[in-house]
Amino acid sequence: MVQKAKILLVDDRPENLLALEAILSALDQTLVRASSGEEALKALLTDDFAVILLDVQMPGMDGFETAAHIKRRERTRDIPIIFLTAINHGPHHTFRGYAAGAVDYISKPFDPWVLRAKVSVFVELYMKNCQLREQAALLRLQLESGQGGAVDAKEPAGLLAELSARLAAVEEQAEALSKQLDESADAAAVATAAHLERKLTGLRRALDALEPGAGSGASTVPSQN
């Protein structure tokens, strides 16, 4: 079972954090507070997050600087960042947000429904990636127990069938999500979904190569990075 996704909320004002929690509580995920950029970076050292909601205007390390640190770390560089700001300095200010690595830039006051919908997309993508990593781990276990791809025992064959069925379920969900994203036209989310589909395709090919009679030429698992 995939655990709940963690969503990092970064804002120096407690009332803003409380408002974000009220908006996102309906998603039934784990909401983690951070009252500064430094506190956010500490949280990112130990936990994995599906998405980060990051306030731009904070004393000390502001949102742009915090995002720059997040994108420099290999562990966190791929976490989607949604910037939230109470001010609007025009296109240049917005461009700076995207240049810092944000997937979205939302001005306050924002529509709670829209924010919740955007966050839910990235949570769902995160869940699909978690499922994909689980399938990859099981496949690697099969490769090791099969000693280089030899699958002639009943137990490995049964595991292959289970892996194939579970992967098919993830593929079906990813396809449905991609269709939904095509309608929303959110470029960042569509690109993330396309990356997920490519990883699913690679895993399916590796799994098919393990089937009896498929030969032993493809006995390695594609990178899931």
PDB file of N, CA and C in Angstrom, residues 137-207:
ATOM      1  N   ALA A 137      11.219  -2.363  -7.913  1.00  0.00           N
ATOM      2  CA  ALA A 137      11.899  -3.097  -6.852  1.00  0.00           C
ATOM      3  C   ALA A 137      11.560  -4.583  -6.918  1.00  0.00           C
ATOM      4  N   LEU A 138      10.292  -4.897  -7.169  1.00  0.00           N
ATOM      5  CA  LEU A 138       9.886  -6.297  -7.293  1.00  0.00           C
ATOM      6  C   LEU A 138      10.528  -6.948  -8.513  1.00  0.00           C
ATOM      7  N   LEU A 139      10.647  -6.186  -9.583  1.00  0.00           N
ATOM      8  CA  LEU A 139      11.259  -6.718 -10.787  1.00  0.00           C
ATOM      9  C   LEU A 139      12.740  -7.010 -10.572  1.00  0.00           C
ATOM     10  N   ARG A 140      13.414  -6.112  -9.864  1.00  0.00           N
ATOM     11  CA  ARG A 140      14.833  -6.354  -9.565  1.00  0.00           C
ATOM     12  C   ARG A 140      14.986  -7.601  -8.689  1.00  0.00           C
ATOM     13  N   LEU A 141      14.067  -7.764  -7.738  1.00  0.00           N
ATOM     14  CA  LEU A 141      14.088  -8.962  -6.897  1.00  0.00           C
ATOM     15  C   LEU A 141      13.926 -10.211  -7.745  1.00  0.00           C
ATOM     16  N   GLN A 142      13.030 -10.136  -8.736  1.00  0.00           N
ATOM     17  CA  GLN A 142      12.819 -11.275  -9.626  1.00  0.00           C
ATOM     18  C   GLN A 142      14.081 -11.573 -10.432  1.00  0.00           C
ATOM     19  N   LEU A 143      14.742 -10.528 -10.909  1.00  0.00           N
ATOM     20  CA  LEU A 143      15.963 -10.717 -11.683  1.00  0.00           C
ATOM     21  C   LEU A 143      17.043 -11.397 -10.845  1.00  0.00           C
ATOM     22  N   GLU A 144      17.159 -10.976  -9.598  1.00  0.00           N
ATOM     23  CA  GLU A 144      18.176 -11.565  -8.723  1.00  0.00           C
ATOM     24  C   GLU A 144      17.849 -13.018  -8.390  1.00  0.00           C
ATOM     25  N   SER A 145      16.603 -13.292  -8.053  1.00  0.00           N
ATOM     26  CA  SER A 145      16.227 -14.659  -7.698  1.00  0.00           C
ATOM     27  C   SER A 145      16.245 -15.574  -8.908  1.00  0.00           C
ATOM     28  N   GLY A 146      16.072 -14.989 -10.106  1.00  0.00           N
ATOM     29  CA  GLY A 146      16.082 -15.784 -11.326  1.00  0.00           C
ATOM     30  C   GLY A 146      17.475 -15.969 -11.889  1.00  0.00           C
ATOM     31  N   GLN A 147      18.481 -15.386 -11.237  1.00  0.00           N
ATOM     32  CA  GLN A 147      19.882 -15.545 -11.633  1.00  0.00           C
ATOM     33  C   GLN A 147      20.089 -15.194 -13.098  1.00  0.00           C
ATOM     34  N   GLY A 148      19.913 -13.877 -13.375  1.00  0.00           N
ATOM     35  CA  GLY A 148      20.221 -13.408 -14.721  1.00  0.00           C
ATOM     36  C   GLY A 148      19.089 -13.584 -15.692  1.00  0.00           C
ATOM     37  N   GLY A 149      17.877 -13.805 -15.239  1.00  0.00           N
ATOM     38  CA  GLY A 149      16.741 -13.830 -16.151  1.00  0.00           C
ATOM     39  C   GLY A 149      16.212 -15.216 -16.432  1.00  0.00           C
ATOM     40  N   ALA A 150      16.723 -16.248 -15.778  1.00  0.00           N
ATOM     41  CA  ALA A 150      16.189 -17.587 -16.014  1.00  0.00           C
ATOM     42  C   ALA A 150      14.904 -17.747 -15.235  1.00  0.00           C
ATOM     43  N   VAL A 151      13.790 -17.870 -15.922  1.00  0.00           N
ATOM     44  CA  VAL A 151      12.499 -17.981 -15.250  1.00  0.00           C
ATOM     45  C   VAL A 151      11.827 -19.288 -15.650  1.00  0.00           C
ATOM     46  N   ASP A 152      12.222 -20.342 -14.982  1.00  0.00           N
ATOM     47  CA  ASP A 152      11.646 -21.627 -15.323  1.00  0.00           C
ATOM     48  C   ASP A 152      10.949 -22.289 -14.135  1.00  0.00           C
ATOM     49  N   ALA A 153      11.023 -21.661 -12.961  1.00  0.00           N
ATOM     50  CA  ALA A 153      10.371 -22.242 -11.797  1.00  0.00           C
ATOM     51  C   ALA A 153       8.968 -21.677 -11.674  1.00  0.00           C
ATOM     52  N   LYS A 154       8.072 -22.428 -10.995  1.00  0.00           N
ATOM     53  CA  LYS A 154       6.694 -21.991 -10.879  1.00  0.00           C
ATOM     54  C   LYS A 154       6.577 -20.711 -10.061  1.00  0.00           C
ATOM     55  N   GLU A 155       7.380 -20.609  -8.990  1.00  0.00           N
ATOM     56  CA  GLU A 155       7.271 -19.439  -8.128  1.00  0.00           C
ATOM     57  C   GLU A 155       7.673 -18.164  -8.858  1.00  0.00           C
ATOM     58  N   PRO A 156       8.839 -18.073  -9.544  1.00  0.00           N
ATOM     59  CA  PRO A 156       9.158 -16.879 -10.310  1.00  0.00           C
ATOM     60  C   PRO A 156       8.119 -16.581 -11.376  1.00  0.00           C
ATOM     61  N   ALA A 157       7.583 -17.627 -12.023  1.00  0.00           N
ATOM     62  CA  ALA A 157       6.571 -17.401 -13.059  1.00  0.00           C
ATOM     63  C   ALA A 157       5.328 -16.770 -12.444  1.00  0.00           C
ATOM     64  N   GLY A 158       4.945 -17.219 -11.257  1.00  0.00           N
ATOM     65  CA  GLY A 158       3.795 -16.623 -10.593  1.00  0.00           C
ATOM     66  C   GLY A 158       4.042 -15.182 -10.214  1.00  0.00           C
ATOM     67  N   LEU A 159       5.270 -14.880  -9.787  1.00  0.00           N
ATOM     68  CA  LEU A 159       5.617 -13.511  -9.443  1.00  0.00           C
ATOM     69  C   LEU A 159       5.581 -12.623 -10.676  1.00  0.00           C
ATOM     70  N   LEU A 160       6.038 -13.164 -11.801  1.00  0.00           N
ATOM     71  CA  LEU A 160       5.987 -12.404 -13.055  1.00  0.00           C
ATOM     72  C   LEU A 160       4.551 -12.044 -13.415  1.00  0.00           C
ATOM     73  N   ALA A 161       3.656 -13.007 -13.264  1.00  0.00           N
ATOM     74  CA  ALA A 161       2.246 -12.762 -13.580  1.00  0.00           C
ATOM     75  C   ALA A 161       1.669 -11.689 -12.661  1.00  0.00           C
ATOM     76  N   GLU A 162       2.032 -11.740 -11.380  1.00  0.00           N
ATOM     77  CA  GLU A 162       1.542 -10.737 -10.431  1.00  0.00           C
ATOM     78  C   GLU A 162       2.099  -9.356 -10.766  1.00  0.00           C
ATOM     79  N   LEU A 163       3.396  -9.314 -11.092  1.00  0.00           N
ATOM     80  CA  LEU A 163       4.014  -8.043 -11.472  1.00  0.00           C
ATOM     81  C   LEU A 163       3.344  -7.450 -12.706  1.00  0.00           C
ATOM     82  N   SER A 164       3.079  -8.305 -13.686  1.00  0.00           N
ATOM     83  CA  SER A 164       2.460  -7.841 -14.924  1.00  0.00           C
ATOM     84  C   SER A 164       1.079  -7.259 -14.662  1.00  0.00           C
ATOM     85  N   ALA A 165       0.309  -7.916 -13.805  1.00  0.00           N
ATOM     86  CA  ALA A 165      -1.040  -7.441 -13.488  1.00  0.00           C
ATOM     87  C   ALA A 165      -0.989  -6.114 -12.746  1.00  0.00           C
ATOM     88  N   ARG A 166      -0.069  -5.998 -11.796  1.00  0.00           N
ATOM     89  CA  ARG A 166       0.033  -4.762 -11.024  1.00  0.00           C
ATOM     90  C   ARG A 166       0.524  -3.619 -11.900  1.00  0.00           C
ATOM     91  N   LEU A 167       1.465  -3.903 -12.789  1.00  0.00           N
ATOM     92  CA  LEU A 167       1.953  -2.880 -13.705  1.00  0.00           C
ATOM     93  C   LEU A 167       0.845  -2.436 -14.652  1.00  0.00           C
ATOM     94  N   ALA A 168       0.015  -3.381 -15.097  1.00  0.00           N
ATOM     95  CA  ALA A 168      -1.099  -3.044 -15.990  1.00  0.00           C
ATOM     96  C   ALA A 168      -2.062  -2.070 -15.313  1.00  0.00           C
ATOM     97  N   ALA A 169      -2.272  -2.251 -14.015  1.00  0.00           N
ATOM     98  CA  ALA A 169      -3.166  -1.354 -13.281  1.00  0.00           C
ATOM     99  C   ALA A 169      -2.590   0.059 -13.224  1.00  0.00           C
ATOM    100  N   VAL A 170      -1.271   0.148 -12.992  1.00  0.00           N
ATOM    101  CA  VAL A 170      -0.628   1.460 -12.960  1.00  0.00           C
ATOM    102  C   VAL A 170      -0.675   2.105 -14.344  1.00  0.00           C
ATOM    103  N   GLU A 171      -0.448   1.299 -15.387  1.00  0.00           N
ATOM    104  CA  GLU A 171      -0.494   1.820 -16.757  1.00  0.00           C
ATOM    105  C   GLU A 171      -1.868   2.386 -17.088  1.00  0.00           C
ATOM    106  N   GLU A 172      -2.901   1.686 -16.659  1.00  0.00           N
ATOM    107  CA  GLU A 172      -4.269   2.141 -16.921  1.00  0.00           C
ATOM    108  C   GLU A 172      -4.550   3.464 -16.209  1.00  0.00           C
ATOM    109  N   GLN A 173      -4.101   3.574 -14.961  1.00  0.00           N
ATOM    110  CA  GLN A 173      -4.306   4.808 -14.206  1.00  0.00           C
ATOM    111  C   GLN A 173      -3.514   5.959 -14.809  1.00  0.00           C
ATOM    112  N   ALA A 174      -2.281   5.683 -15.259  1.00  0.00           N
ATOM    113  CA  ALA A 174      -1.458   6.723 -15.865  1.00  0.00           C
ATOM    114  C   ALA A 174      -2.080   7.220 -17.164  1.00  0.00           C
ATOM    115  N   GLU A 175      -2.654   6.302 -17.940  1.00  0.00           N
ATOM    116  CA  GLU A 175      -3.305   6.697 -19.192  1.00  0.00           C
ATOM    117  C   GLU A 175      -4.509   7.597 -18.923  1.00  0.00           C
ATOM    118  N   ALA A 176      -5.289   7.251 -17.910  1.00  0.00           N
ATOM    119  CA  ALA A 176      -6.461   8.063 -17.558  1.00  0.00           C
ATOM    120  C   ALA A 176      -6.030   9.442 -17.073  1.00  0.00           C
ATOM    121  N   LEU A 177      -4.942   9.484 -16.300  1.00  0.00           N
ATOM    122  CA  LEU A 177      -4.437  10.758 -15.808  1.00  0.00           C
ATOM    123  C   LEU A 177      -3.944  11.633 -16.949  1.00  0.00           C
ATOM    124  N   SER A 178      -3.258  11.022 -17.928  1.00  0.00           N
ATOM    125  CA  SER A 178      -2.753  11.776 -19.073  1.00  0.00           C
ATOM    126  C   SER A 178      -3.897  12.410 -19.863  1.00  0.00           C
ATOM    127  N   LYS A 179      -4.986  11.666 -20.032  1.00  0.00           N
ATOM    128  CA  LYS A 179      -6.147  12.207 -20.746  1.00  0.00           C
ATOM    129  C   LYS A 179      -6.735  13.389 -19.990  1.00  0.00           C
ATOM    130  N   GLN A 180      -6.767  13.276 -18.669  1.00  0.00           N
ATOM    131  CA  GLN A 180      -7.283  14.364 -17.849  1.00  0.00           C
ATOM    132  C   GLN A 180      -6.394  15.598 -17.966  1.00  0.00           C
ATOM    133  N   LEU A 181      -5.071  15.392 -17.992  1.00  0.00           N
ATOM    134  CA  LEU A 181      -4.144  16.510 -18.080  1.00  0.00           C
ATOM    135  C   LEU A 181      -4.188  17.162 -19.452  1.00  0.00           C
ATOM    136  N   ASP A 182      -4.439  16.376 -20.497  1.00  0.00           N
ATOM    137  CA  ASP A 182      -4.552  16.949 -21.835  1.00  0.00           C
ATOM    138  C   ASP A 182      -5.647  17.993 -21.890  1.00  0.00           C
ATOM    139  N   GLU A 183      -6.698  17.759 -21.125  1.00  0.00           N
ATOM    140  CA  GLU A 183      -7.813  18.700 -21.102  1.00  0.00           C
ATOM    141  C   GLU A 183      -7.468  19.939 -20.284  1.00  0.00           C
ATOM    142  N   SER A 184      -6.622  19.803 -19.257  1.00  0.00           N
ATOM    143  CA  SER A 184      -6.292  20.946 -18.414  1.00  0.00           C
ATOM    144  C   SER A 184      -5.223  21.832 -19.037  1.00  0.00           C
ATOM    145  N   ALA A 185      -4.415  21.294 -19.934  1.00  0.00           N
ATOM    146  CA  ALA A 185      -3.380  22.053 -20.644  1.00  0.00           C
ATOM    147  C   ALA A 185      -2.351  22.663 -19.692  1.00  0.00           C
ATOM    148  N   ASP A 186      -2.097  22.026 -18.561  1.00  0.00           N
ATOM    149  CA  ASP A 186      -1.051  22.460 -17.637  1.00  0.00           C
ATOM    150  C   ASP A 186       0.261  21.846 -18.129  1.00  0.00           C
ATOM    151  N   ALA A 187       1.095  22.673 -18.743  1.00  0.00           N
ATOM    152  CA  ALA A 187       2.297  22.169 -19.425  1.00  0.00           C
ATOM    153  C   ALA A 187       3.218  21.405 -18.482  1.00  0.00           C
ATOM    154  N   ALA A 188       3.429  21.928 -17.277  1.00  0.00           N
ATOM    155  CA  ALA A 188       4.339  21.270 -16.336  1.00  0.00           C
ATOM    156  C   ALA A 188       3.823  19.903 -15.924  1.00  0.00           C
ATOM    157  N   ALA A 189       2.532  19.824 -15.649  1.00  0.00           N
ATOM    158  CA  ALA A 189       1.952  18.544 -15.241  1.00  0.00           C
ATOM    159  C   ALA A 189       1.950  17.551 -16.395  1.00  0.00           C
ATOM    160  N   VAL A 190       1.664  18.032 -17.613  1.00  0.00           N
ATOM    161  CA  VAL A 190       1.673  17.157 -18.785  1.00  0.00           C
ATOM    162  C   VAL A 190       3.065  16.580 -19.015  1.00  0.00           C
ATOM    163  N   ALA A 191       4.095  17.409 -18.855  1.00  0.00           N
ATOM    164  CA  ALA A 191       5.478  16.943 -19.039  1.00  0.00           C
ATOM    165  C   ALA A 191       5.839  15.892 -17.994  1.00  0.00           C
ATOM    166  N   THR A 192       5.405  16.096 -16.756  1.00  0.00           N
ATOM    167  CA  THR A 192       5.670  15.122 -15.699  1.00  0.00           C
ATOM    168  C   THR A 192       4.974  13.800 -15.991  1.00  0.00           C
ATOM    169  N   ALA A 193       3.731  13.881 -16.459  1.00  0.00           N
ATOM    170  CA  ALA A 193       2.985  12.670 -16.787  1.00  0.00           C
ATOM    171  C   ALA A 193       3.643  11.924 -17.950  1.00  0.00           C
ATOM    172  N   ALA A 194       4.153  12.660 -18.941  1.00  0.00           N
ATOM    173  CA  ALA A 194       4.824  12.026 -20.075  1.00  0.00           C
ATOM    174  C   ALA A 194       6.082  11.300 -19.618  1.00  0.00           C
ATOM    175  N   HIS A 195       6.804  11.896 -18.662  1.00  0.00           N
ATOM    176  CA  HIS A 195       8.000  11.252 -18.120  1.00  0.00           C
ATOM    177  C   HIS A 195       7.627   9.960 -17.407  1.00  0.00           C
ATOM    178  N   LEU A 196       6.520   9.988 -16.679  1.00  0.00           N
ATOM    179  CA  LEU A 196       6.045   8.792 -15.986  1.00  0.00           C
ATOM    180  C   LEU A 196       5.692   7.699 -16.985  1.00  0.00           C
ATOM    181  N   GLU A 197       5.033   8.063 -18.083  1.00  0.00           N
ATOM    182  CA  GLU A 197       4.652   7.073 -19.091  1.00  0.00           C
ATOM    183  C   GLU A 197       5.881   6.438 -19.742  1.00  0.00           C
ATOM    184  N   ARG A 198       6.927   7.238 -19.945  1.00  0.00           N
ATOM    185  CA  ARG A 198       8.158   6.678 -20.538  1.00  0.00           C
ATOM    186  C   ARG A 198       8.783   5.654 -19.597  1.00  0.00           C
ATOM    187  N   LYS A 199       8.762   5.935 -18.307  1.00  0.00           N
ATOM    188  CA  LYS A 199       9.324   4.984 -17.337  1.00  0.00           C
ATOM    189  C   LYS A 199       8.476   3.716 -17.282  1.00  0.00           C
ATOM    190  N   LEU A 200       7.163   3.879 -17.386  1.00  0.00           N
ATOM    191  CA  LEU A 200       6.285   2.712 -17.407  1.00  0.00           C
ATOM    192  C   LEU A 200       6.571   1.845 -18.624  1.00  0.00           C
ATOM    193  N   THR A 201       6.796   2.481 -19.775  1.00  0.00           N
ATOM    194  CA  THR A 201       7.090   1.738 -21.002  1.00  0.00           C
ATOM    195  C   THR A 201       8.379   0.939 -20.854  1.00  0.00           C
ATOM    196  N   GLY A 202       9.410   1.566 -20.276  1.00  0.00           N
ATOM    197  CA  GLY A 202      10.675   0.863 -20.071  1.00  0.00           C
ATOM    198  C   GLY A 202      10.532  -0.316 -19.127  1.00  0.00           C
ATOM    199  N   LEU A 203       9.742  -0.135 -18.082  1.00  0.00           N
ATOM    200  CA  LEU A 203       9.534  -1.231 -17.128  1.00  0.00           C
ATOM    201  C   LEU A 203       8.746  -2.368 -17.772  1.00  0.00           C
ATOM    202  N   ARG A 204       7.758  -2.034 -18.596  1.00  0.00           N
ATOM    203  CA  ARG A 204       6.983  -3.060 -19.289  1.00  0.00           C
ATOM    204  C   ARG A 204       7.873  -3.872 -20.223  1.00  0.00           C
ATOM    205  N   ARG A 205       8.779  -3.208 -20.945  1.00  0.00           N
ATOM    206  CA  ARG A 205       9.683  -3.924 -21.850  1.00  0.00           C
ATOM    207  C   ARG A 205      10.589  -4.870 -21.076  1.00  0.00           C
ATOM    208  N   ALA A 206      11.097  -4.404 -19.932  1.00  0.00           N
ATOM    209  CA  ALA A 206      11.969  -5.260 -19.126  1.00  0.00           C
ATOM    210  C   ALA A 206      11.201  -6.458 -18.583  1.00  0.00           C
ATOM    211  N   LEU A 207       9.965  -6.239 -18.191  1.00  0.00           N
ATOM    212  CA  LEU A 207       9.137  -7.326 -17.672  1.00  0.00           C
ATOM    213  C   LEU A 207       8.817  -8.339 -18.769  1.00  0.00           C
TER     214      LEU A 207
END
